[in-house]
Amino acid sequence: MVNVSLDYDAKRDRWNGYDAETHRGLLDDWEMVEEARRKRKAGELDKKKHKKSEEKGNSTKGIEQALGSSDDSDSGQEESDEENVVGVKSRSTVRNLRLREDTAKYLRNLDPESAYYDPKTRSMRENPYANAASASCQSAYAGDNFVRFSGEAQEIRRKDAFAWEAEARGNSSAHFQANPTQTAMMYSEFRDKKDSLAGKKRAAVLEKYGGEEHLKVPPRELRLQQEAYVEYSRSGQLVAPISGADKEVAGVPRSRFREDVYPMNHTTVFGSWWNDGRWGYACCRQTLRNAYCTGEPV
């Protein structure tokens, strides 16, 4: 027996007498488990490759000979399959990546009061050049909502809604994503029948009550109202402006507010439609001032 004299701190040291070499055995055990796991994974991959090669059979060999495939392509495919199986957990999907040559949306207008940019979805729904005076800036980018409500987006939305309504009525074959061609043909036939029925109904009403002459609208040039101040000379010609630089007559502003401005893709001004005590747009009959035009009455 060896009497070891320890002081107060040494008696209370939790690592007193511990040999670090004993940890080596634990590391060896973990390495053996890891090596066994790698061998089992490699064996499973080999079994899958062998099973795929057996399923292909002679037909695959004949196709490869006809197409002139090489061993390099086969080996590259096997390597890619192995990478796909091994790296499933490490894969990640990135959405809405932009081209490096394009200008970022948040750099188009640095005004903090302009359109809001959502960094999570990388989207800018409003027009960042809504208050810009130059037309070149507005034509460059008008926001994500402008793309959603312009071009063929409205037609696709109508076809999708038609497929939903047809499915609700019992026609399960109408599906815009699964059967786009069939759904487009059905929608075209539906629109033709709807237009023909509307034309027949209108012709029947005109035949019964008359008044077709009142439906003839005069040209737009005759219906426009001119409120600008214009002066004429004794000979009937327009008086040139005081500066003489322009041939057009400078009109007197009618109001301090902007008039005849069609925002949000509308074709009429806000206040051109009235219903149930609320003003709205006559083109789409929406009562929200900041609502985008849907192209047809809602």
mmCIF file of C-alpha atoms in Angstrom:
data_model
loop_
_atom_site.group_PDB
_atom_site.id
_atom_site.type_symbol
_atom_site.label_atom_id
_atom_site.label_comp_id
_atom_site.label_asym_id
_atom_site.label_seq_id
_atom_site.Cartn_x
_atom_site.Cartn_y
_atom_site.Cartn_z
ATOM 1 C CA MET A 1 0.000 0.000 0.000
ATOM 2 C CA VAL A 2 1.231 3.439 -0.968
ATOM 3 C CA ASN A 3 0.174 6.288 1.170
ATOM 4 C CA VAL A 4 -0.500 9.289 -1.044
ATOM 5 C CA SER A 5 -0.800 12.578 0.717
ATOM 6 C CA LEU A 6 -3.277 14.808 -1.098
ATOM 7 C CA ASP A 7 -4.177 18.345 -0.260
ATOM 8 C CA TYR A 8 -7.686 19.738 -0.054
ATOM 9 C CA ASP A 9 -8.057 20.499 -3.804
ATOM 10 C CA ALA A 10 -6.531 17.196 -4.960
ATOM 11 C CA LYS A 11 -8.965 15.177 -2.856
ATOM 12 C CA ARG A 12 -11.866 16.939 -4.553
ATOM 13 C CA ASP A 13 -10.519 16.796 -8.139
ATOM 14 C CA ARG A 14 -12.966 14.770 -10.236
ATOM 15 C CA TRP A 15 -10.228 13.761 -12.750
ATOM 16 C CA ASN A 16 -7.723 12.661 -10.145
ATOM 17 C CA GLY A 17 -6.224 9.301 -11.115
ATOM 18 C CA TYR A 18 -7.898 9.233 -14.565
ATOM 19 C CA ASP A 19 -5.835 7.698 -17.401
ATOM 20 C CA ALA A 20 -6.494 9.298 -20.792
ATOM 21 C CA GLU A 21 -5.461 6.140 -22.611
ATOM 22 C CA THR A 22 -8.654 4.423 -21.477
ATOM 23 C CA HIS A 23 -10.576 6.662 -23.893
ATOM 24 C CA ARG A 24 -8.737 5.040 -26.811
ATOM 25 C CA GLY A 25 -10.824 1.883 -26.448
ATOM 26 C CA LEU A 26 -14.049 3.890 -26.838
ATOM 27 C CA LEU A 27 -12.739 5.510 -30.037
ATOM 28 C CA ASP A 28 -11.827 2.127 -31.458
ATOM 29 C CA ASP A 29 -15.341 0.843 -30.818
ATOM 30 C CA TRP A 30 -16.871 3.802 -32.617
ATOM 31 C CA GLU A 31 -14.555 3.353 -35.599
ATOM 32 C CA MET A 32 -15.523 -0.322 -35.871
ATOM 33 C CA VAL A 33 -19.226 0.604 -35.866
ATOM 34 C CA GLU A 34 -18.661 3.277 -38.522
ATOM 35 C CA GLU A 35 -16.713 0.868 -40.747
ATOM 36 C CA ALA A 36 -19.457 -1.734 -40.461
ATOM 37 C CA ARG A 37 -22.067 0.878 -41.428
ATOM 38 C CA ARG A 38 -20.075 1.891 -44.507
ATOM 39 C CA LYS A 39 -19.729 -1.724 -45.634
ATOM 40 C CA ARG A 40 -23.465 -2.315 -45.204
ATOM 41 C CA LYS A 41 -24.286 0.839 -47.205
ATOM 42 C CA ALA A 42 -21.917 -0.204 -50.003
ATOM 43 C CA GLY A 43 -23.503 -3.631 -50.085
ATOM 44 C CA GLU A 44 -26.988 -2.157 -50.436
ATOM 45 C CA LEU A 45 -25.831 0.059 -53.328
ATOM 46 C CA ASP A 46 -24.252 -2.929 -55.083
ATOM 47 C CA LYS A 47 -27.474 -4.924 -54.708
ATOM 48 C CA LYS A 48 -29.531 -2.066 -56.176
ATOM 49 C CA LYS A 49 -27.166 -1.712 -59.154
ATOM 50 C CA HIS A 50 -27.218 -5.443 -59.773
ATOM 51 C CA LYS A 51 -31.006 -5.543 -59.576
ATOM 52 C CA LYS A 52 -31.369 -2.663 -62.032
ATOM 53 C CA SER A 53 -28.990 -4.306 -64.495
ATOM 54 C CA GLU A 54 -30.985 -7.554 -64.326
ATOM 55 C CA GLU A 55 -34.283 -5.754 -64.914
ATOM 56 C CA LYS A 56 -32.994 -4.045 -68.028
ATOM 57 C CA GLY A 57 -32.044 -7.369 -69.635
ATOM 58 C CA ASN A 58 -31.386 -7.915 -73.285
ATOM 59 C CA SER A 59 -33.697 -5.102 -74.433
ATOM 60 C CA THR A 60 -31.486 -2.480 -72.841
ATOM 61 C CA LYS A 61 -28.403 -3.990 -74.447
ATOM 62 C CA GLY A 62 -30.046 -3.910 -77.854
ATOM 63 C CA ILE A 63 -31.064 -0.280 -77.423
ATOM 64 C CA GLU A 64 -27.574 0.659 -76.280
ATOM 65 C CA GLN A 65 -26.043 -1.043 -79.319
ATOM 66 C CA ALA A 66 -28.482 0.721 -81.646
ATOM 67 C CA LEU A 67 -27.829 4.096 -80.084
ATOM 68 C CA GLY A 68 -24.085 3.487 -79.761
ATOM 69 C CA SER A 69 -23.857 4.180 -76.032
ATOM 70 C CA SER A 70 -20.451 3.895 -74.377
ATOM 71 C CA ASP A 71 -19.266 2.515 -71.071
ATOM 72 C CA ASP A 72 -18.387 6.018 -69.975
ATOM 73 C CA SER A 73 -22.038 7.073 -69.970
ATOM 74 C CA ASP A 74 -22.998 3.957 -67.982
ATOM 75 C CA SER A 75 -20.320 4.565 -65.400
ATOM 76 C CA GLY A 76 -21.288 8.217 -65.170
ATOM 77 C CA GLN A 77 -24.918 7.236 -64.649
ATOM 78 C CA GLU A 78 -23.956 4.787 -61.891
ATOM 79 C CA GLU A 79 -21.853 7.407 -60.175
ATOM 80 C CA SER A 80 -24.719 9.901 -60.352
ATOM 81 C CA ASP A 81 -27.133 7.310 -58.936
ATOM 82 C CA GLU A 82 -24.755 6.616 -56.066
ATOM 83 C CA GLU A 83 -24.396 10.332 -55.392
ATOM 84 C CA ASN A 84 -28.173 10.743 -55.414
ATOM 85 C CA VAL A 85 -28.642 7.895 -52.936
ATOM 86 C CA VAL A 86 -25.858 8.991 -50.610
ATOM 87 C CA GLY A 87 -26.496 12.722 -50.758
ATOM 88 C CA VAL A 88 -30.238 12.819 -50.262
ATOM 89 C CA LYS A 89 -29.922 14.429 -46.851
ATOM 90 C CA SER A 90 -27.452 17.035 -48.038
ATOM 91 C CA ARG A 91 -29.527 18.221 -50.995
ATOM 92 C CA SER A 92 -31.289 21.567 -50.804
ATOM 93 C CA THR A 93 -33.654 23.356 -53.197
ATOM 94 C CA VAL A 94 -33.232 27.049 -53.959
ATOM 95 C CA ARG A 95 -36.263 28.989 -55.253
ATOM 96 C CA ASN A 96 -36.579 32.086 -57.405
ATOM 97 C CA LEU A 97 -32.937 32.495 -58.334
ATOM 98 C CA ARG A 98 -32.276 35.429 -60.641
ATOM 99 C CA LEU A 99 -29.662 35.799 -63.339
ATOM 100 C CA ARG A 100 -26.538 37.535 -62.157
ATOM 101 C CA GLU A 101 -26.796 40.006 -65.058
ATOM 102 C CA ASP A 102 -30.251 41.195 -63.974
ATOM 103 C CA THR A 103 -30.728 44.036 -61.546
ATOM 104 C CA ALA A 104 -31.976 42.992 -58.132
ATOM 105 C CA LYS A 105 -35.523 44.080 -57.334
ATOM 106 C CA TYR A 106 -34.518 45.865 -54.139
ATOM 107 C CA LEU A 107 -31.988 47.977 -56.087
ATOM 108 C CA ARG A 108 -34.439 49.341 -58.635
ATOM 109 C CA ASN A 109 -35.770 52.086 -56.378
ATOM 110 C CA LEU A 110 -33.845 52.970 -53.224
ATOM 111 C CA ASP A 111 -36.629 55.160 -51.871
ATOM 112 C CA PRO A 112 -37.723 53.651 -48.514
ATOM 113 C CA GLU A 113 -41.310 54.714 -49.274
ATOM 114 C CA SER A 114 -41.435 52.746 -52.535
ATOM 115 C CA ALA A 115 -42.704 49.193 -53.064
ATOM 116 C CA TYR A 116 -42.030 46.682 -50.290
ATOM 117 C CA TYR A 117 -39.529 43.901 -51.025
ATOM 118 C CA ASP A 118 -40.052 40.578 -49.250
ATOM 119 C CA PRO A 119 -36.602 39.004 -48.744
ATOM 120 C CA LYS A 120 -37.986 35.599 -47.792
ATOM 121 C CA THR A 121 -39.847 35.006 -51.073
ATOM 122 C CA ARG A 122 -37.693 37.426 -53.140
ATOM 123 C CA SER A 123 -40.839 39.143 -54.403
ATOM 124 C CA MET A 124 -41.835 42.763 -54.941
ATOM 125 C CA ARG A 125 -45.558 42.768 -55.641
ATOM 126 C CA GLU A 126 -46.123 46.496 -56.144
ATOM 127 C CA ASN A 127 -44.621 48.705 -58.815
ATOM 128 C CA PRO A 128 -41.399 50.356 -57.544
ATOM 129 C CA TYR A 129 -41.725 53.063 -60.216
ATOM 130 C CA ALA A 130 -45.316 54.007 -59.378
ATOM 131 C CA ASN A 131 -44.323 57.592 -58.608
ATOM 132 C CA ALA A 132 -41.581 57.868 -61.229
ATOM 133 C CA ALA A 133 -42.036 60.420 -63.981
ATOM 134 C CA SER A 134 -39.920 58.798 -66.711
ATOM 135 C CA ALA A 135 -41.624 56.173 -68.853
ATOM 136 C CA SER A 136 -38.384 54.230 -69.423
ATOM 137 C CA CYS A 137 -38.184 53.299 -65.735
ATOM 138 C CA GLN A 138 -41.797 52.169 -65.675
ATOM 139 C CA SER A 139 -41.374 49.950 -68.723
ATOM 140 C CA ALA A 140 -38.360 48.168 -67.197
ATOM 141 C CA TYR A 141 -40.190 46.536 -64.285
ATOM 142 C CA ALA A 142 -43.718 47.035 -62.970
ATOM 143 C CA GLY A 143 -43.848 44.582 -60.075
ATOM 144 C CA ASP A 144 -44.832 40.937 -59.725
ATOM 145 C CA ASN A 145 -48.556 41.675 -59.627
ATOM 146 C CA PHE A 146 -48.359 43.294 -63.055
ATOM 147 C CA VAL A 147 -47.099 40.009 -64.505
ATOM 148 C CA ARG A 148 -49.893 38.127 -62.770
ATOM 149 C CA PHE A 149 -52.586 40.368 -64.300
ATOM 150 C CA SER A 150 -51.169 40.892 -67.796
ATOM 151 C CA GLY A 151 -50.558 38.846 -70.917
ATOM 152 C CA GLU A 152 -52.044 35.336 -70.942
ATOM 153 C CA ALA A 153 -52.237 35.076 -67.152
ATOM 154 C CA GLN A 154 -55.908 36.105 -67.144
ATOM 155 C CA GLU A 155 -56.776 33.552 -69.829
ATOM 156 C CA ILE A 156 -55.073 30.787 -67.844
ATOM 157 C CA ARG A 157 -56.973 31.840 -64.732
ATOM 158 C CA ARG A 158 -60.286 31.655 -66.623
ATOM 159 C CA LYS A 159 -59.484 28.184 -67.968
ATOM 160 C CA ASP A 160 -58.530 26.969 -64.512
ATOM 161 C CA ALA A 161 -61.775 28.327 -63.057
ATOM 162 C CA PHE A 162 -63.726 26.687 -65.902
ATOM 163 C CA ALA A 163 -62.087 23.331 -65.064
ATOM 164 C CA TRP A 164 -63.067 23.706 -61.401
ATOM 165 C CA GLU A 165 -66.676 24.502 -62.285
ATOM 166 C CA ALA A 166 -66.845 21.619 -64.770
ATOM 167 C CA GLU A 167 -65.508 19.198 -62.177
ATOM 168 C CA ALA A 168 -68.063 20.446 -59.666
ATOM 169 C CA ARG A 169 -70.827 19.683 -62.194
ATOM 170 C CA GLY A 170 -69.615 16.088 -62.573
ATOM 171 C CA ASN A 171 -67.109 16.270 -65.456
ATOM 172 C CA SER A 172 -64.046 14.685 -63.869
ATOM 173 C CA SER A 173 -62.023 14.727 -67.112
ATOM 174 C CA ALA A 174 -61.709 18.522 -67.045
ATOM 175 C CA HIS A 175 -58.408 19.286 -65.349
ATOM 176 C CA PHE A 176 -56.232 22.152 -66.531
ATOM 177 C CA GLN A 177 -52.990 20.628 -65.240
ATOM 178 C CA ALA A 178 -53.613 16.960 -66.120
ATOM 179 C CA ASN A 179 -55.480 17.515 -69.436
ATOM 180 C CA PRO A 180 -54.542 21.013 -70.629
ATOM 181 C CA THR A 181 -55.349 20.440 -74.311
ATOM 182 C CA GLN A 182 -58.727 18.844 -73.660
ATOM 183 C CA THR A 183 -59.643 21.527 -71.139
ATOM 184 C CA ALA A 184 -58.648 24.301 -73.571
ATOM 185 C CA MET A 185 -60.835 22.781 -76.308
ATOM 186 C CA MET A 186 -63.763 22.403 -73.905
ATOM 187 C CA TYR A 187 -63.337 26.011 -72.783
ATOM 188 C CA SER A 188 -63.237 27.214 -76.401
ATOM 189 C CA GLU A 189 -66.452 25.337 -77.198
ATOM 190 C CA PHE A 190 -68.051 26.732 -74.044
ATOM 191 C CA ARG A 191 -67.156 30.305 -75.003
ATOM 192 C CA ASP A 192 -68.470 29.832 -78.551
ATOM 193 C CA LYS A 193 -71.780 28.452 -77.288
ATOM 194 C CA LYS A 194 -72.050 31.221 -74.700
ATOM 195 C CA ASP A 195 -71.423 33.940 -77.302
ATOM 196 C CA SER A 196 -73.882 32.389 -79.740
ATOM 197 C CA LEU A 197 -76.595 32.168 -77.062
ATOM 198 C CA ALA A 198 -75.964 35.775 -76.045
ATOM 199 C CA GLY A 199 -76.210 36.867 -79.689
ATOM 200 C CA LYS A 200 -79.467 34.973 -80.204
ATOM 201 C CA LYS A 201 -80.917 36.469 -77.019
ATOM 202 C CA ARG A 202 -79.940 39.973 -78.082
ATOM 203 C CA ALA A 203 -81.362 39.486 -81.562
ATOM 204 C CA ALA A 204 -84.626 38.202 -80.097
ATOM 205 C CA VAL A 205 -84.935 41.227 -77.793
ATOM 206 C CA LEU A 206 -84.213 43.653 -80.666
ATOM 207 C CA GLU A 207 -86.679 41.884 -82.917
ATOM 208 C CA LYS A 208 -89.409 42.079 -80.277
ATOM 209 C CA TYR A 209 -88.835 45.601 -78.928
ATOM 210 C CA GLY A 210 -86.738 47.257 -81.623
ATOM 211 C CA GLY A 211 -84.244 50.082 -80.955
ATOM 212 C CA GLU A 212 -81.290 48.806 -82.934
ATOM 213 C CA GLU A 213 -80.574 52.295 -84.219
ATOM 214 C CA HIS A 214 -79.795 53.429 -80.664
ATOM 215 C CA LEU A 215 -77.023 50.845 -80.312
ATOM 216 C CA LYS A 216 -74.880 52.472 -82.965
ATOM 217 C CA VAL A 217 -72.237 54.376 -81.005
ATOM 218 C CA PRO A 218 -70.721 57.454 -82.656
ATOM 219 C CA PRO A 219 -66.961 57.555 -83.154
ATOM 220 C CA ARG A 220 -64.781 58.234 -80.142
ATOM 221 C CA GLU A 221 -63.569 61.502 -81.629
ATOM 222 C CA LEU A 222 -67.104 62.855 -81.510
ATOM 223 C CA ARG A 223 -67.705 61.699 -77.957
ATOM 224 C CA LEU A 224 -64.585 63.248 -76.438
ATOM 225 C CA GLN A 225 -65.042 66.407 -74.423
ATOM 226 C CA GLN A 226 -62.427 69.124 -74.575
ATOM 227 C CA GLU A 227 -62.091 71.345 -71.504
ATOM 228 C CA ALA A 228 -58.765 72.958 -72.357
ATOM 229 C CA TYR A 229 -58.766 76.710 -72.956
ATOM 230 C CA VAL A 230 -58.204 77.410 -76.648
ATOM 231 C CA GLU A 231 -58.126 80.745 -78.489
ATOM 232 C CA TYR A 232 -58.841 81.213 -82.170
ATOM 233 C CA SER A 233 -57.966 84.065 -84.485
ATOM 234 C CA ARG A 234 -60.419 85.923 -86.779
ATOM 235 C CA SER A 235 -59.489 83.571 -89.604
ATOM 236 C CA GLY A 236 -60.405 80.509 -87.522
ATOM 237 C CA GLN A 237 -56.878 79.301 -86.810
ATOM 238 C CA LEU A 238 -55.473 78.393 -83.393
ATOM 239 C CA VAL A 239 -53.536 81.104 -81.653
ATOM 240 C CA ALA A 240 -49.922 80.096 -80.973
ATOM 241 C CA PRO A 241 -48.598 80.178 -77.390
ATOM 242 C CA ILE A 242 -46.883 83.256 -76.071
ATOM 243 C CA SER A 243 -43.446 81.599 -76.243
ATOM 244 C CA GLY A 244 -43.938 80.560 -79.858
ATOM 245 C CA ALA A 245 -41.784 77.469 -79.403
ATOM 246 C CA ASP A 246 -44.682 74.999 -79.637
ATOM 247 C CA LYS A 247 -47.546 74.952 -82.107
ATOM 248 C CA GLU A 248 -49.922 73.416 -79.569
ATOM 249 C CA VAL A 249 -51.964 75.611 -77.311
ATOM 250 C CA ALA A 250 -51.027 75.373 -73.636
ATOM 251 C CA GLY A 251 -54.159 74.280 -71.824
ATOM 252 C CA VAL A 252 -55.224 75.737 -68.514
ATOM 253 C CA PRO A 253 -55.149 73.106 -65.728
ATOM 254 C CA ARG A 254 -58.677 72.143 -64.721
ATOM 255 C CA SER A 255 -57.829 70.895 -61.231
ATOM 256 C CA ARG A 256 -54.941 70.504 -58.838
ATOM 257 C CA PHE A 257 -55.532 66.721 -58.914
ATOM 258 C CA ARG A 258 -54.249 64.377 -61.597
ATOM 259 C CA GLU A 259 -56.983 63.429 -64.062
ATOM 260 C CA ASP A 260 -57.344 60.694 -66.689
ATOM 261 C CA VAL A 261 -54.754 58.503 -64.927
ATOM 262 C CA TYR A 262 -55.317 54.748 -65.155
ATOM 263 C CA PRO A 263 -53.298 52.964 -62.440
ATOM 264 C CA MET A 264 -53.209 49.251 -61.600
ATOM 265 C CA ASN A 265 -53.786 48.157 -65.237
ATOM 266 C CA HIS A 266 -57.280 49.772 -65.290
ATOM 267 C CA THR A 267 -58.865 51.269 -68.397
ATOM 268 C CA THR A 268 -61.192 53.630 -66.503
ATOM 269 C CA VAL A 269 -60.681 56.017 -63.610
ATOM 270 C CA PHE A 270 -61.766 55.357 -60.055
ATOM 271 C CA GLY A 271 -65.258 56.720 -59.527
ATOM 272 C CA SER A 272 -66.568 55.770 -62.974
ATOM 273 C CA TRP A 273 -68.862 53.140 -61.411
ATOM 274 C CA TRP A 274 -71.372 53.432 -58.542
ATOM 275 C CA ASN A 275 -73.154 50.625 -56.708
ATOM 276 C CA ASP A 276 -74.793 50.418 -53.277
ATOM 277 C CA GLY A 277 -73.276 53.649 -52.081
ATOM 278 C CA ARG A 278 -69.690 52.776 -53.098
ATOM 279 C CA TRP A 279 -67.511 54.113 -55.902
ATOM 280 C CA GLY A 280 -65.382 51.844 -58.063
ATOM 281 C CA TYR A 281 -63.897 51.131 -61.486
ATOM 282 C CA ALA A 282 -66.289 50.631 -64.411
ATOM 283 C CA CYS A 283 -63.907 48.270 -66.247
ATOM 284 C CA CYS A 284 -63.839 45.538 -63.564
ATOM 285 C CA ARG A 285 -66.438 46.901 -61.064
ATOM 286 C CA GLN A 286 -64.074 46.701 -58.109
ATOM 287 C CA THR A 287 -64.655 49.079 -55.229
ATOM 288 C CA LEU A 288 -61.135 48.944 -53.792
ATOM 289 C CA ARG A 289 -59.028 51.848 -55.026
ATOM 290 C CA ASN A 290 -55.725 49.912 -54.905
ATOM 291 C CA ALA A 291 -57.125 46.734 -56.508
ATOM 292 C CA TYR A 292 -55.610 45.471 -59.764
ATOM 293 C CA CYS A 293 -57.850 45.244 -62.791
ATOM 294 C CA THR A 294 -58.986 41.670 -63.521
ATOM 295 C CA GLY A 295 -60.063 42.473 -67.068
ATOM 296 C CA GLU A 296 -63.738 41.613 -66.588
ATOM 297 C CA PRO A 297 -66.466 42.514 -64.063
ATOM 298 C CA VAL A 298 -66.316 40.486 -60.845
#
